[in-house]
Amino acid sequence: MITGKSSIAYNDIVTINLIANMIDSHAATLTRRTERENFFMTTQGIVQLVQSGTKGYRNGIRGHMKSVVQELLKQYVRVEVQFQHGHYDKCIAQLISKTKDMSAVAGSIFSHLAVQNKNLLVTMLIDHMCRKEAGLTDELASILTELTTLNNAENAKVALRARQVLIAAHTPPYELRHNQMESIFLSAIDMYGPEFNPENLQKIIHSETAIYDILQEFFWHSNNLVRSAALEVYVRRAYIAYEVNCLQHRELNGDMSMVEFKFLLPRSHPNRMMVMRYDSLDKMSGVVDYDAHIDQLDEPPTCQRMGIMASFNSMEEFEINFEQIMNCFTVDTDSPPSSPTILAKSPAGNEDSISLHSTSESDEPIHIINVGIKFSKKEKYSDNDLAVRFQDFCKEREEYLNEKAIRRITFLVYCRRSSPKYFTYRAKFNFGEDRIYRHLEPALAFQLEINRLRNFDLEAIQTNNYKMHLYLGKAKVAAGQEVTDYRFFVRVIIRHSDLVTKEASFEYLQNEAERTLLEALDSLEVAFSHPLSKKTDCNHIFLNFAPTLTIPEPGKLEETVRAMVMRYGSRLMKMRVLNAELKFTIKFASSDTSIPIRLFLTNESGYYLDMSMYKEVTDQNTGQVMFQAYGTKQGALHGLLISTPYPTKDHL
């Protein structure tokens, strides 16, 4: 119940709205022009009272709040847009030449001097709208879009926050996404009873949306069939770039689900390609192009792996069932058959890490364990605490793991409404943690193309965004030689979040790409506190767009990317980002055919932005995927394999 002055104000607003609605309703019934003119002349005083005397409350308190916030944001943009044209003195000169009123010029200057305080106020207003005023974001979309166009470093935080809010407005809430996925699982089970058909789960497996913050929750669903389906979807989704040729469900102690699966390395994976080159020697004519790195490789590659995926309510529960899981691995009988090898030296073949050398002296292991562990938000464990706990577990059982030919064991840590965390321990490190893959699903590393960094020794740099993977690369050199090539690599997979929408709009992904670029630059700025950051140059950004882009023509893509780079050119140069690579799958509006496209950008001279576009094609003789120039310009990568590593400065 509302009482006192608030009640009077509220009743006044209701009364004024009633009067305004009555005037509008009666005016709508008048058909003759003279009648309308006479009516408005008669009611002119009342209309003015409604419009001006109510101080903007005609649409209620919410409408008044919207108009006030909108006017504040417009004033912010109106002032700050005048200081986006380069050096401060240049902006002042342009302002004076355009505005003859010196008092207005002085007002703009003094307002801009308080830009830091204004930024704080504007970000607080945006945060309030995002968190407490549902629906208001859509009504203010136009002014928020104007905020995103501010590219000065002083306005970067405001522009980034506005873009995050716009993207969040297009993202369905967690509950809706959870219910959508649950309905898909339940419908598949209801249709087929106890033996659900995985074909009905293809919508999730092949979805271009981000689902890993939702999917893992179903590992612990009350329905056992849903748990099994979720584990299978996870495996097929994570290993979508591989060839999963066998998958079976099992139960542990009668109520816990587990899946066994076998898969082949992808055709474009370096290990698989070496085997294919060997097998095709008799079929091919001409000289075979062997990688120079083959001479440095140690062990014969195998193309096939066997893995297990299981989930547990706690680490203690996993330890209890560990023996039962290990019994699934029988080196002599159950493991996949031997794969073809080459007689020459070959890599310490692994499906997801090339940059580090193996220490194993025996036949390389081929078994993989993926374990999901559920934690509650009450359990306050830091990443280092978890890493130490998992490593102690692996070290205690190192000999047993080697006996069972375990290649790696990955712990997936899940907490409700949070992105999962990953900790990977490898046999080649004596089951120490591979920090390169901290918070990265190893199977997804193929989509991030980590193996193309194999000319560099990598150090993972921690970021606040688990979807963004940042590495410091040091060029591999001969023993005793000084390293001179240091660079940062930022690698991201971009998805959209709506399971219902078949494809993301070009505008949405444009906003998402710009937001990701700004977050990448923010991460690089933090990474510049690293002791070796002063030695870095030619820093590199890689963006992999999972959704298919529908565009009118290829020129639209180049035009958008070029405009984005020019908008943030000064900041890119400050972060020494001289190379970027964008991976797309595009589809033209007039065709249903999808084309995998790569767009490479280089600005090594500092004054000329070079852009080269390629499409991915498969060689019919070797099955290898190669770059083929797309359009009239033939870039430097034309004819090279898509797994070609990034060259170091000393490659010549």
XYZ file of C-alpha atoms in Angstrom:
652
model
C 0.000 0.000 0.000
C 1.331 3.453 -0.999
C 0.685 6.321 1.403
C 1.598 9.971 1.973
C 3.330 12.043 -0.694
C 4.138 9.009 -2.811
C 0.422 8.215 -2.976
C -0.416 11.788 -4.055
C 2.301 11.750 -6.727
C 1.192 8.345 -7.972
C -2.485 9.393 -8.080
C -1.551 12.609 -9.870
C 0.298 10.641 -12.541
C -2.658 8.282 -12.994
C -5.085 11.209 -13.265
C -2.901 13.028 -15.804
C -2.583 9.871 -17.899
C -6.376 9.479 -17.839
C -6.858 13.075 -19.004
C -4.279 12.648 -21.778
C -5.862 9.388 -22.940
C -9.334 10.953 -22.947
C -8.107 13.866 -25.105
C -6.397 11.489 -27.527
C -9.414 9.162 -27.705
C -11.872 11.969 -28.438
C -9.560 13.550 -31.016
C -9.383 10.209 -32.832
C -13.190 10.225 -33.312
C -13.215 13.598 -35.069
C -13.239 13.168 -38.830
C -13.585 16.741 -40.022
C -10.540 18.970 -40.095
C -12.372 21.996 -38.728
C -13.689 19.985 -35.796
C -10.187 18.768 -34.896
C -8.723 22.275 -35.146
C -11.464 23.728 -32.940
C -11.040 20.895 -30.418
C -7.275 21.332 -30.126
C -7.621 25.121 -29.829
C -10.125 24.619 -27.023
C -7.989 22.049 -25.167
C -4.622 23.664 -25.910
C -4.146 24.832 -22.327
C -4.916 21.396 -20.891
C -2.590 19.678 -23.421
C 0.269 22.002 -22.494
C -0.369 21.311 -18.831
C -0.254 17.567 -19.478
C 2.930 17.754 -21.566
C 4.961 20.320 -19.639
C 3.349 20.499 -16.214
C 3.783 16.751 -15.635
C 7.553 17.026 -16.201
C 7.671 14.028 -18.520
C 5.517 11.690 -16.438
C 2.930 11.081 -19.143
C 4.292 7.531 -19.619
C 4.573 6.979 -15.871
C 7.619 6.806 -13.635
C 9.321 4.261 -15.895
C 8.806 6.455 -18.934
C 10.241 9.438 -17.067
C 13.267 7.401 -15.993
C 13.826 6.286 -19.591
C 13.714 9.850 -20.901
C 16.098 11.109 -18.187
C 18.635 8.299 -18.740
C 18.388 8.683 -22.493
C 19.011 12.430 -22.269
C 22.032 11.906 -19.982
C 23.548 9.386 -22.399
C 22.852 11.677 -25.359
C 24.624 14.536 -23.614
C 27.605 12.261 -22.944
C 27.769 11.218 -26.614
C 27.190 14.781 -27.820
C 30.290 15.983 -25.975
C 32.610 12.977 -26.361
C 32.004 12.465 -30.083
C 33.782 15.801 -30.621
C 37.010 14.370 -29.167
C 37.306 11.248 -31.349
C 39.285 12.813 -34.205
C 42.871 12.364 -33.125
C 45.042 14.648 -31.012
C 43.377 16.794 -28.358
C 44.556 20.080 -29.933
C 43.215 19.003 -33.315
C 39.823 18.233 -31.768
C 39.725 21.678 -30.107
C 40.580 23.383 -33.398
C 37.802 21.514 -35.214
C 35.362 22.327 -32.413
C 36.132 26.055 -32.624
C 35.841 26.096 -36.410
C 32.435 24.386 -36.335
C 30.967 26.242 -33.332
C 30.990 30.039 -33.244
C 29.553 30.136 -29.714
C 32.653 30.169 -27.511
C 30.619 29.540 -24.361
C 29.439 26.239 -25.891
C 33.038 25.390 -26.810
C 34.187 26.101 -23.261
C 31.337 24.007 -21.871
C 32.324 21.035 -24.042
C 35.982 21.344 -23.025
C 35.229 21.508 -19.312
C 32.798 18.599 -19.658
C 35.443 16.495 -21.448
C 38.006 17.250 -18.738
C 35.759 15.300 -16.345
C 35.549 12.317 -18.705
C 36.740 9.805 -16.092
C 33.974 10.776 -13.679
C 31.447 10.749 -16.509
C 32.613 7.289 -17.542
C 31.985 6.042 -14.020
C 28.488 7.537 -13.975
C 27.571 6.206 -17.420
C 28.808 2.665 -16.694
C 26.836 2.666 -13.429
C 23.692 3.750 -15.314
C 24.223 1.037 -17.919
C 24.814 -1.597 -15.226
C 21.627 -0.541 -13.428
C 19.602 -0.831 -16.625
C 21.067 -4.223 -17.404
C 20.478 -5.737 -13.958
C 17.333 -4.126 -12.571
C 15.271 -2.720 -15.440
C 14.261 -5.643 -17.647
C 13.284 -4.573 -21.130
C 14.672 -1.045 -20.841
C 17.816 -2.082 -22.729
C 15.808 -2.691 -25.905
C 14.180 0.741 -25.637
C 17.608 2.394 -25.351
C 19.286 0.271 -28.043
C 19.836 3.220 -30.387
C 21.688 5.377 -27.856
C 23.706 2.356 -26.636
C 24.725 1.703 -30.243
C 25.956 5.308 -30.460
C 28.070 4.709 -27.357
C 29.770 1.739 -29.049
C 31.019 4.016 -31.842
C 33.287 5.934 -29.425
C 36.753 4.594 -30.203
C 38.946 6.887 -28.111
C 40.922 5.067 -25.407
C 39.347 7.377 -22.811
C 35.892 6.046 -23.718
C 36.894 2.390 -24.191
C 35.287 1.129 -20.974
C 31.961 2.810 -21.742
C 31.942 1.513 -25.330
C 32.786 -2.008 -24.176
C 30.084 -2.010 -21.478
C 27.465 -0.725 -23.929
C 28.389 -3.469 -26.389
C 28.208 -6.126 -23.665
C 24.715 -4.948 -22.722
C 23.569 -4.998 -26.349
C 24.861 -8.547 -26.780
C 23.298 -9.647 -23.493
C 19.972 -8.283 -24.741
C 20.192 -10.736 -27.657
C 21.175 -13.634 -25.379
C 18.344 -15.725 -23.916
C 18.404 -15.998 -20.106
C 20.019 -19.013 -18.458
C 16.672 -20.540 -17.422
C 15.286 -20.373 -20.952
C 18.383 -21.978 -22.474
C 18.353 -24.659 -19.756
C 14.688 -25.458 -20.424
C 15.231 -25.563 -24.183
C 18.011 -28.094 -23.815
C 16.100 -30.165 -21.275
C 13.090 -30.348 -23.595
C 15.325 -31.625 -26.411
C 16.762 -34.350 -24.178
C 13.371 -35.379 -22.783
C 11.687 -35.436 -26.190
C 14.406 -37.721 -27.563
C 13.981 -40.093 -24.601
C 10.173 -40.033 -24.702
C 10.187 -40.865 -28.375
C 12.429 -43.876 -28.127
C 11.857 -45.073 -24.582
C 14.819 -46.576 -22.755
C 16.912 -46.794 -25.946
C 17.080 -43.220 -27.124
C 18.348 -42.522 -30.615
C 21.337 -40.149 -30.697
C 20.236 -38.965 -34.138
C 17.583 -36.874 -32.406
C 20.267 -35.042 -30.458
C 21.997 -33.743 -33.575
C 20.436 -30.309 -32.998
C 22.607 -29.861 -29.915
C 25.669 -31.659 -31.241
C 25.875 -29.562 -34.402
C 24.464 -26.379 -32.885
C 26.499 -23.252 -33.547
C 25.575 -21.872 -30.125
C 27.535 -21.738 -26.879
C 26.204 -24.560 -24.693
C 29.046 -25.634 -22.403
C 27.809 -23.483 -19.520
C 24.477 -25.376 -19.736
C 25.257 -28.879 -21.025
C 27.394 -30.013 -18.091
C 24.543 -29.511 -15.655
C 22.735 -32.432 -17.283
C 25.597 -34.757 -16.301
C 23.899 -34.786 -12.896
C 20.245 -34.796 -14.038
C 17.762 -36.844 -12.012
C 16.898 -38.936 -15.096
C 19.591 -41.518 -15.824
C 18.824 -41.494 -19.566
C 19.278 -37.731 -19.685
C 22.657 -38.124 -17.978
C 23.728 -40.659 -20.588
C 22.464 -38.477 -23.422
C 24.305 -35.430 -22.049
C 27.599 -37.331 -21.835
C 27.204 -38.541 -25.410
C 26.340 -35.071 -26.680
C 29.393 -33.686 -24.887
C 31.722 -36.243 -26.484
C 30.283 -35.891 -29.974
C 30.265 -32.114 -29.664
C 33.796 -31.747 -28.239
C 35.222 -34.202 -30.776
C 33.197 -32.878 -33.702
C 36.382 -32.118 -35.657
C 37.535 -35.729 -35.130
C 36.032 -38.946 -36.481
C 34.166 -40.674 -33.642
C 33.674 -44.194 -35.000
C 32.442 -46.025 -31.892
C 30.553 -44.993 -28.743
C 29.053 -47.209 -26.015
C 27.233 -46.466 -22.747
C 28.051 -48.105 -19.429
C 26.922 -47.785 -15.829
C 29.081 -47.580 -12.726
C 27.645 -49.072 -9.532
C 24.229 -49.159 -11.138
C 23.373 -45.427 -11.083
C 26.308 -43.509 -12.541
C 26.662 -43.041 -16.298
C 29.788 -43.400 -18.388
C 30.536 -43.496 -22.115
C 33.374 -45.217 -23.945
C 34.343 -43.920 -27.364
C 36.951 -44.378 -30.075
C 37.961 -41.721 -32.565
C 40.404 -40.992 -35.356
C 42.532 -37.879 -35.611
C 41.196 -35.320 -38.119
C 42.424 -35.436 -41.688
C 44.165 -32.094 -41.359
C 45.949 -33.023 -38.130
C 49.758 -33.186 -38.622
C 50.028 -36.770 -37.279
C 47.211 -38.047 -39.491
C 48.577 -36.206 -42.506
C 52.014 -37.825 -42.152
C 50.414 -41.262 -42.207
C 48.363 -40.291 -45.245
C 51.464 -39.011 -47.022
C 53.200 -42.307 -46.345
C 50.225 -44.352 -47.531
C 49.859 -42.313 -50.686
C 53.517 -42.379 -51.798
C 52.811 -45.138 -54.320
C 49.721 -43.335 -55.590
C 51.222 -39.918 -56.113
C 53.545 -38.738 -58.803
C 56.119 -36.042 -58.251
C 57.939 -34.963 -55.136
C 56.259 -35.261 -51.749
C 56.555 -32.122 -49.639
C 57.719 -33.311 -46.216
C 57.587 -30.781 -43.403
C 60.974 -29.734 -42.096
C 59.680 -30.538 -38.608
C 59.433 -34.257 -39.368
C 63.176 -34.549 -38.830
C 62.726 -33.404 -35.239
C 59.999 -35.908 -34.354
C 60.537 -38.861 -32.083
C 57.852 -41.519 -32.016
C 55.599 -43.244 -34.586
C 52.162 -41.625 -34.761
C 48.923 -43.473 -34.233
C 45.698 -42.204 -35.718
C 43.213 -43.765 -33.332
C 42.395 -43.081 -29.698
C 40.121 -44.604 -27.079
C 38.512 -42.469 -24.395
C 36.127 -42.537 -21.444
C 33.826 -39.783 -20.216
C 32.190 -39.996 -16.771
C 30.815 -37.609 -14.147
C 30.788 -37.718 -10.347
C 29.266 -35.702 -7.525
C 32.611 -35.276 -5.776
C 36.286 -36.096 -6.012
C 35.833 -38.743 -3.321
C 33.191 -40.487 -5.430
C 35.572 -40.540 -8.402
C 38.332 -42.060 -6.270
C 35.955 -44.821 -5.152
C 35.071 -45.693 -8.765
C 38.534 -45.142 -10.237
C 39.425 -48.844 -10.302
C 36.227 -49.709 -12.147
C 36.981 -47.066 -14.778
C 40.525 -48.329 -15.285
C 39.252 -51.860 -15.835
C 37.712 -50.611 -19.084
C 41.211 -50.213 -20.502
C 42.847 -53.478 -21.527
C 45.934 -52.759 -23.552
C 46.041 -56.080 -25.407
C 42.390 -56.600 -26.329
C 40.135 -53.600 -25.918
C 42.402 -50.909 -27.239
C 42.124 -49.885 -30.891
C 44.245 -51.729 -33.444
C 47.629 -50.389 -34.397
C 47.562 -47.576 -36.910
C 49.897 -47.241 -39.886
C 53.241 -45.641 -39.198
C 56.147 -44.327 -41.202
C 59.651 -45.687 -40.985
C 61.351 -42.321 -40.599
C 61.301 -40.361 -37.383
C 57.805 -39.155 -36.527
C 56.192 -36.910 -33.900
C 55.418 -37.617 -30.320
C 51.963 -37.919 -31.796
C 49.231 -36.448 -29.728
C 45.857 -35.168 -30.761
C 46.059 -31.838 -29.060
C 49.568 -30.686 -28.187
C 52.493 -30.300 -30.543
C 54.614 -27.645 -28.898
C 56.084 -29.830 -26.151
C 58.319 -32.891 -26.446
C 57.443 -36.339 -25.138
C 59.589 -38.074 -22.565
C 58.113 -41.515 -23.128
C 60.483 -44.202 -24.321
C 57.844 -46.886 -24.929
C 55.013 -47.119 -27.431
C 52.937 -43.990 -27.080
C 49.747 -44.338 -25.022
C 46.375 -43.959 -26.752
C 43.850 -43.997 -23.877
C 42.123 -40.840 -22.622
C 40.099 -40.172 -19.466
C 37.667 -37.249 -19.097
C 36.172 -36.816 -15.635
C 33.468 -34.354 -14.610
C 33.555 -33.302 -10.942
C 30.727 -31.232 -9.476
C 31.466 -28.558 -6.884
C 29.044 -26.293 -5.050
C 29.551 -22.540 -4.829
C 30.078 -22.948 -1.102
C 33.315 -24.844 -1.769
C 35.846 -22.047 -2.190
C 38.722 -23.642 -4.091
C 41.161 -21.555 -6.102
C 42.435 -22.843 -9.431
C 45.820 -23.603 -7.891
C 44.216 -25.551 -5.038
C 42.311 -27.698 -7.525
C 45.367 -28.174 -9.744
C 47.460 -29.391 -6.792
C 44.711 -31.734 -5.615
C 44.314 -33.311 -9.053
C 48.054 -33.582 -9.555
C 48.490 -35.352 -6.222
C 45.834 -37.835 -7.324
C 47.617 -38.504 -10.630
C 51.106 -38.730 -9.105
C 49.971 -41.313 -6.566
C 48.716 -43.508 -9.427
C 51.307 -42.659 -12.065
C 52.652 -46.193 -12.435
C 49.133 -47.636 -12.741
C 48.181 -45.013 -15.335
C 51.249 -45.882 -17.393
C 50.423 -49.591 -17.215
C 47.001 -48.850 -18.695
C 48.556 -46.687 -21.451
C 46.721 -43.562 -20.316
C 47.726 -40.679 -22.552
C 46.048 -37.910 -20.595
C 43.463 -37.383 -17.896
C 41.328 -34.236 -17.955
C 39.312 -33.026 -14.971
C 36.247 -30.957 -15.788
C 35.203 -28.870 -12.767
C 31.601 -27.704 -12.885
C 29.738 -25.247 -10.677
C 26.152 -24.265 -11.486
C 25.744 -21.186 -13.717
C 29.484 -21.019 -14.338
C 31.708 -21.909 -17.252
C 33.487 -25.233 -16.648
C 37.160 -25.296 -15.717
C 39.602 -27.797 -17.183
C 42.805 -29.289 -15.780
C 44.770 -31.677 -18.013
C 47.567 -34.053 -16.912
C 49.669 -35.882 -19.501
C 51.770 -39.022 -19.523
C 54.592 -37.220 -21.347
C 54.886 -34.858 -18.364
C 54.852 -37.792 -15.913
C 51.236 -36.770 -15.249
C 52.063 -33.223 -14.380
C 49.640 -30.541 -15.512
C 49.838 -29.185 -19.050
C 49.346 -25.489 -18.255
C 48.847 -24.674 -21.934
C 45.467 -26.397 -21.668
C 44.325 -24.916 -18.343
C 40.579 -24.185 -18.754
C 40.592 -25.515 -22.318
C 38.902 -28.736 -23.387
C 41.805 -30.514 -25.166
C 39.576 -31.722 -27.996
C 38.564 -28.117 -28.715
C 42.222 -27.173 -29.064
C 41.990 -28.441 -32.625
C 39.366 -25.762 -33.377
C 41.683 -23.166 -31.839
C 44.452 -24.611 -34.065
C 46.982 -24.671 -31.255
C 49.174 -26.993 -33.357
C 49.912 -24.095 -35.703
C 51.909 -22.534 -32.857
C 54.358 -25.422 -32.864
C 57.272 -23.198 -33.924
C 56.980 -21.535 -30.509
C 57.385 -22.639 -26.921
C 54.159 -21.535 -25.279
C 53.368 -20.128 -21.860
C 49.685 -19.806 -20.962
C 48.732 -16.368 -19.620
C 45.786 -16.376 -17.236
C 42.799 -14.195 -18.176
C 39.485 -13.445 -16.482
C 37.606 -14.714 -19.524
C 37.751 -18.508 -19.793
C 36.605 -18.356 -23.426
C 39.709 -16.375 -24.341
C 43.040 -18.175 -24.563
C 46.191 -16.077 -24.371
C 49.707 -17.429 -24.835
C 53.189 -15.966 -24.776
C 55.182 -17.592 -27.564
C 58.970 -17.852 -27.654
C 60.418 -18.944 -30.995
C 62.162 -22.307 -30.887
C 65.866 -21.911 -31.608
C 68.916 -24.133 -31.675
C 70.604 -24.918 -28.376
C 72.707 -22.006 -27.187
C 71.101 -19.513 -29.552
C 69.385 -16.441 -28.098
C 65.629 -16.121 -28.521
C 64.723 -12.868 -30.258
C 61.155 -13.590 -31.394
C 58.558 -13.141 -28.634
C 54.884 -12.598 -29.328
C 51.459 -12.898 -27.741
C 48.807 -15.121 -29.337
C 45.115 -14.563 -28.543
C 42.742 -17.308 -29.728
C 38.950 -17.340 -29.351
C 35.966 -19.319 -30.623
C 32.928 -17.075 -31.138
C 29.458 -18.595 -30.806
C 25.963 -17.297 -30.207
C 23.669 -18.423 -27.414
C 20.207 -18.939 -28.881
C 19.395 -22.618 -29.454
C 16.191 -21.764 -31.306
C 17.646 -19.438 -33.932
C 19.219 -21.439 -36.746
C 21.812 -18.824 -37.581
C 23.098 -15.660 -36.008
C 22.483 -12.396 -37.774
C 25.429 -10.683 -39.412
C 24.815 -7.627 -37.199
C 24.883 -9.737 -34.028
C 28.180 -11.374 -34.946
C 29.582 -8.014 -35.959
C 28.839 -6.751 -32.447
C 30.152 -9.982 -30.915
C 33.366 -9.771 -32.937
C 33.911 -6.160 -31.918
C 33.268 -6.987 -28.267
C 35.677 -9.939 -28.458
C 38.318 -7.758 -30.094
C 38.027 -5.184 -27.297
C 38.225 -7.912 -24.644
C 41.265 -9.357 -26.409
C 42.940 -5.956 -26.319
C 42.041 -5.613 -22.641
C 43.607 -9.029 -21.966
C 46.728 -8.031 -23.880
C 46.957 -4.833 -21.879
C 46.952 -6.868 -18.665
C 49.454 -9.325 -20.166
C 51.870 -6.458 -20.792
C 52.721 -6.637 -17.099
C 54.637 -9.857 -17.942
C 58.428 -9.418 -17.603
C 58.980 -10.463 -21.239
C 56.231 -8.288 -22.686
C 58.717 -5.561 -23.675
C 60.333 -8.025 -26.065
C 57.075 -8.932 -27.814
C 56.239 -7.859 -31.331
C 54.010 -9.087 -34.184
C 51.309 -10.073 -31.683
C 48.556 -12.188 -33.216
C 44.754 -12.517 -32.793
C 42.801 -15.541 -34.079
C 38.983 -15.526 -34.115
C 37.077 -18.657 -35.119
C 33.414 -17.895 -35.893
C 31.365 -21.047 -35.300
C 28.009 -19.777 -36.672
C 27.419 -19.622 -40.395
C 27.325 -16.048 -41.670
C 24.760 -15.137 -44.302
C 26.059 -12.147 -46.244
C 25.065 -10.466 -49.514
C 28.604 -10.561 -50.964
C 32.224 -11.166 -49.850
C 32.955 -7.457 -50.100
C 30.609 -6.850 -47.171
C 32.839 -8.995 -44.950
C 36.059 -7.240 -45.939
C 34.441 -3.826 -45.631
C 33.192 -4.556 -42.098
C 36.519 -5.982 -40.913
C 38.506 -3.107 -42.402
C 36.240 -0.534 -40.740
C 36.643 -2.302 -37.387
C 40.439 -2.400 -37.673
C 40.628 1.259 -38.642
C 38.364 2.202 -35.729
C 40.723 0.591 -33.208
C 43.937 1.005 -35.205
C 45.731 3.147 -32.645
C 45.014 0.699 -29.844
C 46.028 -2.291 -31.984
C 49.353 -0.604 -32.710
C 49.808 0.195 -29.024
C 49.364 -3.513 -28.216
C 51.720 -4.360 -31.131
C 49.063 -6.463 -32.868
C 50.367 -6.726 -36.425
C 48.658 -9.958 -37.522
C 45.151 -11.320 -37.285
C 43.296 -14.304 -38.709
C 39.531 -14.725 -38.941
C 37.921 -18.066 -39.732
C 34.347 -18.027 -41.078
C 31.819 -20.225 -42.760
C 29.849 -17.971 -45.088
C 26.687 -18.456 -47.078
C 25.320 -16.037 -49.625
C 21.710 -14.946 -49.427
C 21.110 -16.289 -52.947
C 22.608 -19.745 -52.261
C 22.430 -22.585 -49.718
C 26.079 -23.592 -50.206
C 28.410 -22.895 -47.273
C 32.036 -21.933 -47.906
C 34.826 -22.102 -45.266
C 36.732 -18.815 -45.517
C 39.931 -17.468 -43.933
C 40.679 -13.759 -43.794
C 44.271 -12.781 -42.974
C 45.225 -9.254 -41.953
C 48.781 -7.961 -41.639
C 50.130 -4.508 -40.877
C 53.816 -5.185 -40.394
C 54.872 -1.880 -41.953
C 52.614 0.106 -39.622
C 50.994 2.168 -42.370
C 49.408 -0.322 -44.798
C 46.722 -2.885 -43.906
C 47.049 -5.922 -46.152
C 44.050 -8.263 -46.370
C 44.077 -11.691 -48.056
C 41.092 -14.020 -48.330
C 41.239 -17.772 -48.876
C 38.799 -20.644 -48.981
C 39.579 -24.118 -47.662
C 39.684 -26.854 -50.303
C 40.473 -30.562 -50.033
C 43.090 -32.088 -52.314
C 41.417 -35.035 -54.048
C 44.668 -37.029 -54.226
C 45.910 -36.675 -50.676
C 42.794 -35.671 -48.732
C 44.704 -32.751 -47.221
C 42.973 -29.399 -46.688
C 44.705 -26.432 -48.301
C 44.374 -22.678 -48.699
C 43.107 -21.489 -52.070
C 42.993 -17.782 -52.912
C 39.427 -16.428 -52.934
C 38.960 -13.573 -55.349
C 41.453 -11.929 -57.673
C 44.250 -11.466 -55.139
C 46.564 -14.452 -54.593
C 48.081 -14.227 -51.129
C 51.261 -15.773 -49.748
C 49.412 -18.800 -48.271
C 47.848 -19.933 -51.551
C 48.487 -23.667 -51.992
C 49.767 -24.252 -48.444
C 48.170 -26.659 -45.951
C 45.811 -25.114 -43.386
C 47.980 -26.704 -40.670
C 51.020 -24.710 -41.829
C 52.629 -23.280 -38.665
C 53.108 -19.578 -38.166
C 56.652 -18.705 -39.251
C 59.122 -17.126 -36.867
C 61.131 -14.026 -37.698
C 64.121 -16.201 -38.537
C 62.282 -18.487 -40.973
C 64.134 -17.003 -43.952
